[in-house]
Coordinates of C-alpha atoms in Angstrom, one line a residue:
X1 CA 93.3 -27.4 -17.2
X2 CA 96.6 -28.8 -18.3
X3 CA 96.2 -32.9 -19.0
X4 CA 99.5 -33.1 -20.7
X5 CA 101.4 -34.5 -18.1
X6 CA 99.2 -37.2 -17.0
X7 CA 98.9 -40.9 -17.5
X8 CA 95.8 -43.0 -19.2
X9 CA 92.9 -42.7 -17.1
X10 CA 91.9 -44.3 -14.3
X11 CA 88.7 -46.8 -15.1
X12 CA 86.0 -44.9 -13.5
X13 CA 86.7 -42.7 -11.3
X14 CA 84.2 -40.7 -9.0
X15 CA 82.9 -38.1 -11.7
X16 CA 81.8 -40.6 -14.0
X17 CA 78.2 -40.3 -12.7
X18 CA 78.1 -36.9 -12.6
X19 CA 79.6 -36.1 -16.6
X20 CA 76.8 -38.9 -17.9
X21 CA 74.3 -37.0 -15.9
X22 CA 75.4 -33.8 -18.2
X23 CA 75.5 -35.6 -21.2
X24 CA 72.6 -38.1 -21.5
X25 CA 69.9 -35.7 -22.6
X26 CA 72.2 -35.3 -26.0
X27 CA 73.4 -38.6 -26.5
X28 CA 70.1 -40.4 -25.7
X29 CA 67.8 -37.6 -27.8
X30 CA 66.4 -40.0 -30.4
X31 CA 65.2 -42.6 -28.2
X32 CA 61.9 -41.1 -28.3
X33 CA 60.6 -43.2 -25.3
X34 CA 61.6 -42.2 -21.8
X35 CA 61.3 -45.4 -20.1
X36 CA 64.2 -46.2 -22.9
X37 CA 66.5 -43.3 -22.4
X38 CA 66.3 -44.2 -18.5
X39 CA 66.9 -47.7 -19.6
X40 CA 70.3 -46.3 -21.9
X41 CA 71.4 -44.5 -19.0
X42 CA 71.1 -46.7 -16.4
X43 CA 73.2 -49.7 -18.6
X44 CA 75.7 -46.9 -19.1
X45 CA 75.8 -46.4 -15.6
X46 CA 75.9 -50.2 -14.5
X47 CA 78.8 -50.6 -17.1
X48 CA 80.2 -47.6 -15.1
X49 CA 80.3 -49.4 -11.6
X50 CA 80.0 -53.4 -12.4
X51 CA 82.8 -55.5 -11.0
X52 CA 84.2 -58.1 -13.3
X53 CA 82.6 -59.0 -16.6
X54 CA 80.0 -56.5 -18.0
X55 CA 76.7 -59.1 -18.0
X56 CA 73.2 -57.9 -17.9
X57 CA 73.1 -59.5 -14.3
X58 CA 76.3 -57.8 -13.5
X59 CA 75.3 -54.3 -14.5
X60 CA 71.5 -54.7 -12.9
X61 CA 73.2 -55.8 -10.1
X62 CA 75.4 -53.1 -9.9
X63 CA 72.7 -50.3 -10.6
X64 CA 71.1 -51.9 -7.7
X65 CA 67.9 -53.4 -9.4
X66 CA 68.7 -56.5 -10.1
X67 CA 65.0 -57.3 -10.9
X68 CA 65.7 -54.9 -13.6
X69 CA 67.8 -57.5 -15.6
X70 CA 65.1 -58.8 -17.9
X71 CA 64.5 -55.2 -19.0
X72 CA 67.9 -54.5 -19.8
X73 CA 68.3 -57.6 -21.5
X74 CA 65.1 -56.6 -23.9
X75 CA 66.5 -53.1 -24.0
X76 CA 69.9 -54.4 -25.3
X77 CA 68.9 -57.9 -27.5
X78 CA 65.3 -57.4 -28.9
X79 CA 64.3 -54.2 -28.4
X80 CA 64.2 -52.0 -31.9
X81 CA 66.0 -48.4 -31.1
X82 CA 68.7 -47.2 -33.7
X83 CA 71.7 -46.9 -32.3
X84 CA 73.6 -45.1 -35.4
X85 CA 72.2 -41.3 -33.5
X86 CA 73.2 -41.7 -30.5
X87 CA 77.1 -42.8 -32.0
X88 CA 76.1 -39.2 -34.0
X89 CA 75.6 -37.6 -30.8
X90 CA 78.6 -39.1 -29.4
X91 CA 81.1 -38.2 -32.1
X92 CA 79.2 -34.2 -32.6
X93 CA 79.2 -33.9 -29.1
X94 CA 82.7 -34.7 -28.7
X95 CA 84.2 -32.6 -31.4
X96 CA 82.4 -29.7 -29.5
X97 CA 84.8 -30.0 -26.4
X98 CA 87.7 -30.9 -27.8
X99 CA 87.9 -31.0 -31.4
X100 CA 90.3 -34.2 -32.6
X101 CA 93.3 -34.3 -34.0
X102 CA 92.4 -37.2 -36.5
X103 CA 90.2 -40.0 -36.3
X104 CA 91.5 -43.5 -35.7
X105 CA 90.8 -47.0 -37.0
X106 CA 91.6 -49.6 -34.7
X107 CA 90.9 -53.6 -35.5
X108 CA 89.1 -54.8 -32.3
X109 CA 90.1 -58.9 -31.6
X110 CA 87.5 -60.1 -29.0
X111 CA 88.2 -63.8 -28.0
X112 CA 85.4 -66.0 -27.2
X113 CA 84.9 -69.6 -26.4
X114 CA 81.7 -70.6 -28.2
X115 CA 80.6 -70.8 -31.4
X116 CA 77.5 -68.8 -31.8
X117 CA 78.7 -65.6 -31.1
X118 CA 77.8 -63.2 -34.2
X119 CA 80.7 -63.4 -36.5
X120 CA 82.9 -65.5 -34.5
X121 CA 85.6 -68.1 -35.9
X122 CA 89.4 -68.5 -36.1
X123 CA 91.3 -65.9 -37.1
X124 CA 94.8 -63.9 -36.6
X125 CA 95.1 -61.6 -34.0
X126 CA 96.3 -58.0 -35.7
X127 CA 98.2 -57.1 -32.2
X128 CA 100.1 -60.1 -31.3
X129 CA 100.3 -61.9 -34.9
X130 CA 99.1 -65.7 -33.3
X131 CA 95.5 -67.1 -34.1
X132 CA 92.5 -67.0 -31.6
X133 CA 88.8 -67.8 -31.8
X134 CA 86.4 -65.0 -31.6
X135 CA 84.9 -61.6 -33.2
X136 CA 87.1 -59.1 -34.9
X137 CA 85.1 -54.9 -35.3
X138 CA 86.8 -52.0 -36.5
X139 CA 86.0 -49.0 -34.6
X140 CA 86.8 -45.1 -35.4
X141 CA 88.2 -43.3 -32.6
X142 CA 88.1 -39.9 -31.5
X143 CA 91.6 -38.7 -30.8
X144 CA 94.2 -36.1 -29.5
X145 CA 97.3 -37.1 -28.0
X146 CA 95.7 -36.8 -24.6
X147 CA 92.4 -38.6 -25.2
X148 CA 90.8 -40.9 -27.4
X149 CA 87.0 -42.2 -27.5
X150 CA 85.6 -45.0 -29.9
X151 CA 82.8 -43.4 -31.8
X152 CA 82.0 -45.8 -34.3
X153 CA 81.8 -49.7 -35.0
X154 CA 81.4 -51.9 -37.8
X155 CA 81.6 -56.0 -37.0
X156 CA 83.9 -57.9 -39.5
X157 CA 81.6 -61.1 -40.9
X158 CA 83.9 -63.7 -42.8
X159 CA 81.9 -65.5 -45.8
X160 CA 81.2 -68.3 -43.5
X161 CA 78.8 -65.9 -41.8
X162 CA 78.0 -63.9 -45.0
X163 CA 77.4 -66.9 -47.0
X164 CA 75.3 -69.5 -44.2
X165 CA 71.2 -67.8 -44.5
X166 CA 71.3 -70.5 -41.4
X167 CA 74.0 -68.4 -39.3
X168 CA 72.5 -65.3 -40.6
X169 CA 69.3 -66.0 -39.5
X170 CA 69.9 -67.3 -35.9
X171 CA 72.0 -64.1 -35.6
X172 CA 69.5 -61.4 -37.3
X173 CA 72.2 -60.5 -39.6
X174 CA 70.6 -57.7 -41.9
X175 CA 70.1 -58.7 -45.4
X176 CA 72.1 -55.8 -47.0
X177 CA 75.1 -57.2 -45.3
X178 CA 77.3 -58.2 -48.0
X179 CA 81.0 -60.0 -48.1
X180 CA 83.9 -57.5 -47.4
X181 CA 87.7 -57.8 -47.1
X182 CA 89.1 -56.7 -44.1
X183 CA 90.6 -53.3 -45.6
X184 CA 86.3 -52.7 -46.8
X185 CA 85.2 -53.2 -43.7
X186 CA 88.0 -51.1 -42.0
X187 CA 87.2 -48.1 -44.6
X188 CA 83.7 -48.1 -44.1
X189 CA 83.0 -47.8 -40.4
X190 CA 84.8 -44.2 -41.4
X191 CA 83.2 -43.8 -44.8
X192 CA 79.2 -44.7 -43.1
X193 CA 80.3 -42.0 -40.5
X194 CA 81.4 -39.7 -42.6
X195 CA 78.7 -39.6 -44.8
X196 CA 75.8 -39.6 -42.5
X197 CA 77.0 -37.6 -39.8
X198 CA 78.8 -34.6 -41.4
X199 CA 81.8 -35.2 -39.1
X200 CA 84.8 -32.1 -40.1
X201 CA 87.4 -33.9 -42.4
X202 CA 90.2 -34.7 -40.0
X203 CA 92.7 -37.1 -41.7
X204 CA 92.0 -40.6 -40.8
X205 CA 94.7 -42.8 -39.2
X206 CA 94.8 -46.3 -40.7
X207 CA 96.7 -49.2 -41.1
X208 CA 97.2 -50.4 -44.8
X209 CA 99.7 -52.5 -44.4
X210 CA 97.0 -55.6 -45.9
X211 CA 96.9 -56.4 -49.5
X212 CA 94.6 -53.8 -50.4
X213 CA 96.7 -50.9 -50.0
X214 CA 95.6 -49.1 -53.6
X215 CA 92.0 -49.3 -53.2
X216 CA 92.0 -48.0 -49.2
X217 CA 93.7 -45.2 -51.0
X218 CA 91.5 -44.8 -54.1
X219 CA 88.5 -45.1 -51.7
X220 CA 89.3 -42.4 -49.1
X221 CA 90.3 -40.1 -51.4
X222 CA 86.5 -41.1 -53.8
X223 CA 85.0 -39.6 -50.8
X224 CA 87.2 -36.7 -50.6
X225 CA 88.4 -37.9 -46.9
X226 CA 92.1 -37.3 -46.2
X227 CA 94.2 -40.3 -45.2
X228 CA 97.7 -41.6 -42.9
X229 CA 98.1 -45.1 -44.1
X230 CA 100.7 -47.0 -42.7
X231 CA 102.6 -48.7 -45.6
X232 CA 105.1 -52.0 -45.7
X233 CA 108.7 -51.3 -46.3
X234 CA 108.4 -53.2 -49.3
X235 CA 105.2 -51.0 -50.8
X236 CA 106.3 -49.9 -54.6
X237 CA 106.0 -46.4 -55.0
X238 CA 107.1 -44.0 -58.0
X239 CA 109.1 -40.7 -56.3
X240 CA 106.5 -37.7 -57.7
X241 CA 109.7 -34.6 -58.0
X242 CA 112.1 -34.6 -60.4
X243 CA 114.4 -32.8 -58.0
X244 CA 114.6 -35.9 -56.1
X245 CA 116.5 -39.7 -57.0
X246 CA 114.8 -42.2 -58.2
X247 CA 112.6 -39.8 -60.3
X248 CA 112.1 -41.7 -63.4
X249 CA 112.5 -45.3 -62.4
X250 CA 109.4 -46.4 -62.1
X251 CA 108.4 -48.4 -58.7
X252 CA 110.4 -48.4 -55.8
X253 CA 109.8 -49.8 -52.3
X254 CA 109.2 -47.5 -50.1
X255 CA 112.1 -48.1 -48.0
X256 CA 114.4 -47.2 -50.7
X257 CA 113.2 -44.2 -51.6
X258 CA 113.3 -43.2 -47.7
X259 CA 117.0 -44.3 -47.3
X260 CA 118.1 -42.2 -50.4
X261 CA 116.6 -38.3 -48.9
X262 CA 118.1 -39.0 -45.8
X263 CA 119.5 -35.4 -46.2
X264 CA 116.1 -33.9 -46.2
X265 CA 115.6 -35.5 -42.5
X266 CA 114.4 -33.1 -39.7
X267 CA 113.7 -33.9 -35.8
X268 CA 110.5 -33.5 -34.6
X269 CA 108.9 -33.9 -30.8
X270 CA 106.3 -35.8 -29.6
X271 CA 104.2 -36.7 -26.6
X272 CA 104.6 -40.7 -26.2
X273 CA 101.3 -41.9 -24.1
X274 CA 102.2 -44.9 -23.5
X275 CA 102.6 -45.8 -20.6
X276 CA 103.2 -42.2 -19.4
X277 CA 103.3 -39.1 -21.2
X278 CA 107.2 -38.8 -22.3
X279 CA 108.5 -36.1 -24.4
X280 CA 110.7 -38.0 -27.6
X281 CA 112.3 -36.8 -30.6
X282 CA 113.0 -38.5 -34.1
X283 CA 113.4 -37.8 -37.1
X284 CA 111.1 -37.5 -40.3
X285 CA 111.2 -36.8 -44.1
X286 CA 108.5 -36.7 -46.7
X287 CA 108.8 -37.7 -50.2
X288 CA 106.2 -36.6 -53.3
X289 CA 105.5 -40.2 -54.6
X290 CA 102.6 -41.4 -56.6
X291 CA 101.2 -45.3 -56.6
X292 CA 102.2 -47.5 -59.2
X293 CA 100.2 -48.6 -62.4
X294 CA 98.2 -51.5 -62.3
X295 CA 97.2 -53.4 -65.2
X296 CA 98.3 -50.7 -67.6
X297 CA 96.6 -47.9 -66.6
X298 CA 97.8 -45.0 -64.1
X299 CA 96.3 -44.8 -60.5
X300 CA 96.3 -41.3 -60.3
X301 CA 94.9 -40.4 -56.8
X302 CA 92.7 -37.5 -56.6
X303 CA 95.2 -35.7 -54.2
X304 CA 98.9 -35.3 -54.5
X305 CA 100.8 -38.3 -52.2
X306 CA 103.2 -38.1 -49.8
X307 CA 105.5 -41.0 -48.4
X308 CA 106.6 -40.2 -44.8
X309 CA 109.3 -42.0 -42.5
X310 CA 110.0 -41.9 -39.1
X311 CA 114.0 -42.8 -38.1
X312 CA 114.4 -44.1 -34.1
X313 CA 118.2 -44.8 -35.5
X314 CA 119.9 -41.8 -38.0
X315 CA 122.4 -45.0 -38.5
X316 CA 119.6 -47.4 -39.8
X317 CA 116.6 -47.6 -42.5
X318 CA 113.4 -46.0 -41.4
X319 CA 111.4 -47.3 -38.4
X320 CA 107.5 -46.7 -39.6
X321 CA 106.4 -45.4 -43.1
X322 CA 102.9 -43.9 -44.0
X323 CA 101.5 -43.0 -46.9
X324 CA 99.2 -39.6 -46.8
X325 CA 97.1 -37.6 -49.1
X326 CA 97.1 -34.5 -46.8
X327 CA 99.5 -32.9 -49.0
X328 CA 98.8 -29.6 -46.9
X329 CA 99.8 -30.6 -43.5
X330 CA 103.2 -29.9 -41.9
X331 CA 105.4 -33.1 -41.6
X332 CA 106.3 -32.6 -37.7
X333 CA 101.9 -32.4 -37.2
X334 CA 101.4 -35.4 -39.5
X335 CA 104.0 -37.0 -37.3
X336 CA 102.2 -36.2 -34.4
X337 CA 99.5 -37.8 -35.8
X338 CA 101.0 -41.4 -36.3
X339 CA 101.5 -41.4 -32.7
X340 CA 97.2 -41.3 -32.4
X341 CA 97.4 -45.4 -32.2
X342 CA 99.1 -45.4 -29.2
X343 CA 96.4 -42.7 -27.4
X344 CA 93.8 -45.3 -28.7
X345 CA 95.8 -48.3 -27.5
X346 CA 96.5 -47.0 -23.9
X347 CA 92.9 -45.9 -23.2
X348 CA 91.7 -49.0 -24.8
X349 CA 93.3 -51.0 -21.7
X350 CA 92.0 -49.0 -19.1
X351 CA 88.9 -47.4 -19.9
X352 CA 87.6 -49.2 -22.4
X353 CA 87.8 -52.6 -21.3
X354 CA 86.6 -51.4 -18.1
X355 CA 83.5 -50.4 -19.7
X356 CA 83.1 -53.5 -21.4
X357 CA 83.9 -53.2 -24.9
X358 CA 84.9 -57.1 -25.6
X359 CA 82.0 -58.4 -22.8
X360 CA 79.0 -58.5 -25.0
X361 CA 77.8 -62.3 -24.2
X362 CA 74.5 -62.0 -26.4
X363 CA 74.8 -63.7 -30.0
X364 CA 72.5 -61.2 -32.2
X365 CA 73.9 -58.8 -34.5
X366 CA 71.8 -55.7 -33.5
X367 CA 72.4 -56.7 -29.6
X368 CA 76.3 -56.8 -30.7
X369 CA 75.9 -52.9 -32.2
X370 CA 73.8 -51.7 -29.2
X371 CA 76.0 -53.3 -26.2
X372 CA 78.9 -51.5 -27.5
X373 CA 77.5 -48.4 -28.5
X374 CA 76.6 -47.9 -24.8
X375 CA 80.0 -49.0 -23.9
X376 CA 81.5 -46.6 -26.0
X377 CA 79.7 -44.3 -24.0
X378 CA 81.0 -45.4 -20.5
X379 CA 84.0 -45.4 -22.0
X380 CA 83.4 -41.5 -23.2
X381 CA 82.3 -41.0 -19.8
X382 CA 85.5 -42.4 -17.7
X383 CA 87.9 -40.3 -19.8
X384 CA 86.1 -37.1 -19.8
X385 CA 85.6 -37.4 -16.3
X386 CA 89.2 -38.6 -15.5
X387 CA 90.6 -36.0 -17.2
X388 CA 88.4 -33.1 -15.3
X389 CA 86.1 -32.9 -17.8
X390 CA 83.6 -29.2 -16.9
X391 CA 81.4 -28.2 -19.8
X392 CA 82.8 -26.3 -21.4
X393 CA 85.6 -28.6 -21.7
X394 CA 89.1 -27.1 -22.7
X395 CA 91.0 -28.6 -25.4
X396 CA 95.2 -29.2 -24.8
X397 CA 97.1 -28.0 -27.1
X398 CA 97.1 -30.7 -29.8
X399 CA 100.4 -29.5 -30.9
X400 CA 102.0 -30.7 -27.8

């Protein structure tokens, strides 16, 4: 099956039904209760074919019991099922078919109206740089350059949610939630998955261009997970190779050291996914670099560091730069892999809000984690099945 020349999927197309059918029995294994893996399929399936806005009505209507709606809503809200396995199942399953490239963290902005939402309140939208009202998650996505599928969530709480017991209790917020920056709770939706689930350690696409660039690092590499962290121009790095200038003059931003190895510049290809699959070149360079000292000591990473760029312009300074610790993996493949955003991006906008990931309308914290998990699963669905999805499922050629 060659996938390499076509566009996003569509949001559900006619398969849908049938690739859940082949996959609920794994995915919905823990719920021990039958009457509650019928319930998880048939939400799956209602998120699957509802029109408009992904409500409990909506998607009992759409399933064609709409007497069914106060079920779902106890299934989703109060009832008590995990839903940790069946992201498990979701992420094992999936590395099965096709095994990923990288995994991908993504900030999630979900804009809502009210105020009782779990974790809502004003804050700046990472995308479009403008403040909203609503939730912000961080999920970890599944990706190769042809398909991407969120796998795993975590729900960013700012300390006037963490801090209020009121809040807290009208939402069910677990007590072990504690306060977290932004970058914490961006590092440990991958971290919790990592560590529970046994996932294979694919390098882990992230954005680090916050304040808390150091200890993302420092943290990955803790837990022995290899990182692509996308770095400011203006990040202060110390070059790592004699052979190289600026060896021996301490910090240096980033872009600087970039501009001056221009010689050691090479093109590579791509697949662009968005908005159609289009074949581009640039070029890249890496640089041995290391992180500057902080407070007198050395932050010696546990892994040797690279600094990457990526040039659109030979004639001007360096378009993206990222910052890895897979010191083993060819520059054109970690280029590849900076282009894993933009799989994530376009299937966000058509599968994956036509599953429903920003429609939760409930305000507990365990309905929050439930209602998207399931989503995550349509979503799952309507790109397998878009894509021709027949178990077993054949992988593209991630080099592509």
């Amino acid at each position: 099956m060659d996938v390499s020349a076509r566009t996003s999927p569509p949001p559900h197309g006619p398969r849908s039904g049938e690739v859940l059918g082949e996959l609920s029995h794994e995915l919905f294994a823990s719920l021990r209760r039958r009457d509650q893996r019928q319930r998880g399929e048939q939400y799956v399936r209602g998120l699957l074919t509802a029109r408009g806005r992904k409500s409990v009505r909506n998607i009992a209507a759409a399933v064609g019991h709409p007497e069914a709606e106060q079920n779902l809503h106890h299934f989703i809200a109060d009832s008590t099922w995990d839903w940790q396995p069946i992201r498990a199942a979701l992420a094992l399953q999936l590395e099965q078919m096709a095994p990923s490239m990288a995994w991908v963290v993504e900030p999630l902005p979900i804009p809502k109206a009210g105020q009782h939402s779990v974790g809502v309140g004003r804050r700046l939208h990472p995308q479009l740089g403008h403040m909203f009202r609503g939730q912000e998650a961080f999920g970890l996505w599944f990706a190769t350059p042809h398909m991407s599928m969120p796998v795993n969530w975590r729900l960013f709480l700012p300390d006037t949610w963490v801090r209020d017991p009121e809040r807290r209790d009208r939402a069910s917020v677990p007590d072990e939630i504690r306060p977290e920056t932004r970058d914490e709770c961006a590092a440990a939706v991958v971290l919790e998955a990592v560590r529970q689930w046994q996932l294979p350690p694919r390098p882990v696409v992230i954005d680090g261009r916050g304040a808390g660039l150091q200890a993302v690092v420092q943290r990955f590499a803790a837990a022995q997970v290899p990182v692509l962290v996308r770095v400011t121009p203006s990040a202060l790095f110390s070059v790592a190779d004699a052979a190289l200038p600026g060896y021996g003059a301490g910090a240096l931003p980033a872009q600087r050291i970039l501009q001056s190895v221009q010689g050691l510049r090479r093109p590579v290809q791509y697949a662009d996914p968005d908005p159609v699959p289009v074949a581009r070149s640039v070029l890249a360079a890496a640089v041995p670099v290391e992180l500057p000292a902080q407070h007198g000591g050395r932050a010696r990473p546990l892994r040797p560091l690279r600094l990457l760029g990526e040039w659109h312009d030979p004639q001007r300074p360096p378009a993206r730069l990222w910052l890895t610790d897979a010191h083993r993996v060819p520059v054109p493949t970690l280029l590849r892999m900076t282009k894993l955003p933009r799989r994530v991006a376009a299937d966000l906008a058509v599968a994956g809000e036509a599953s429903g990931l920003r429609d939760y309308a409930g305000r507990s914290f365990d309905g929050w984690h439930r209602h998207i998990t399931l989503a995550s699963v349509a979503h799952s669905v309507a790109v397998l099945a878009a894509l021709g999805y027949e178990e077993p499922f054949s992988a593209p050629e991630l080099s592509a």
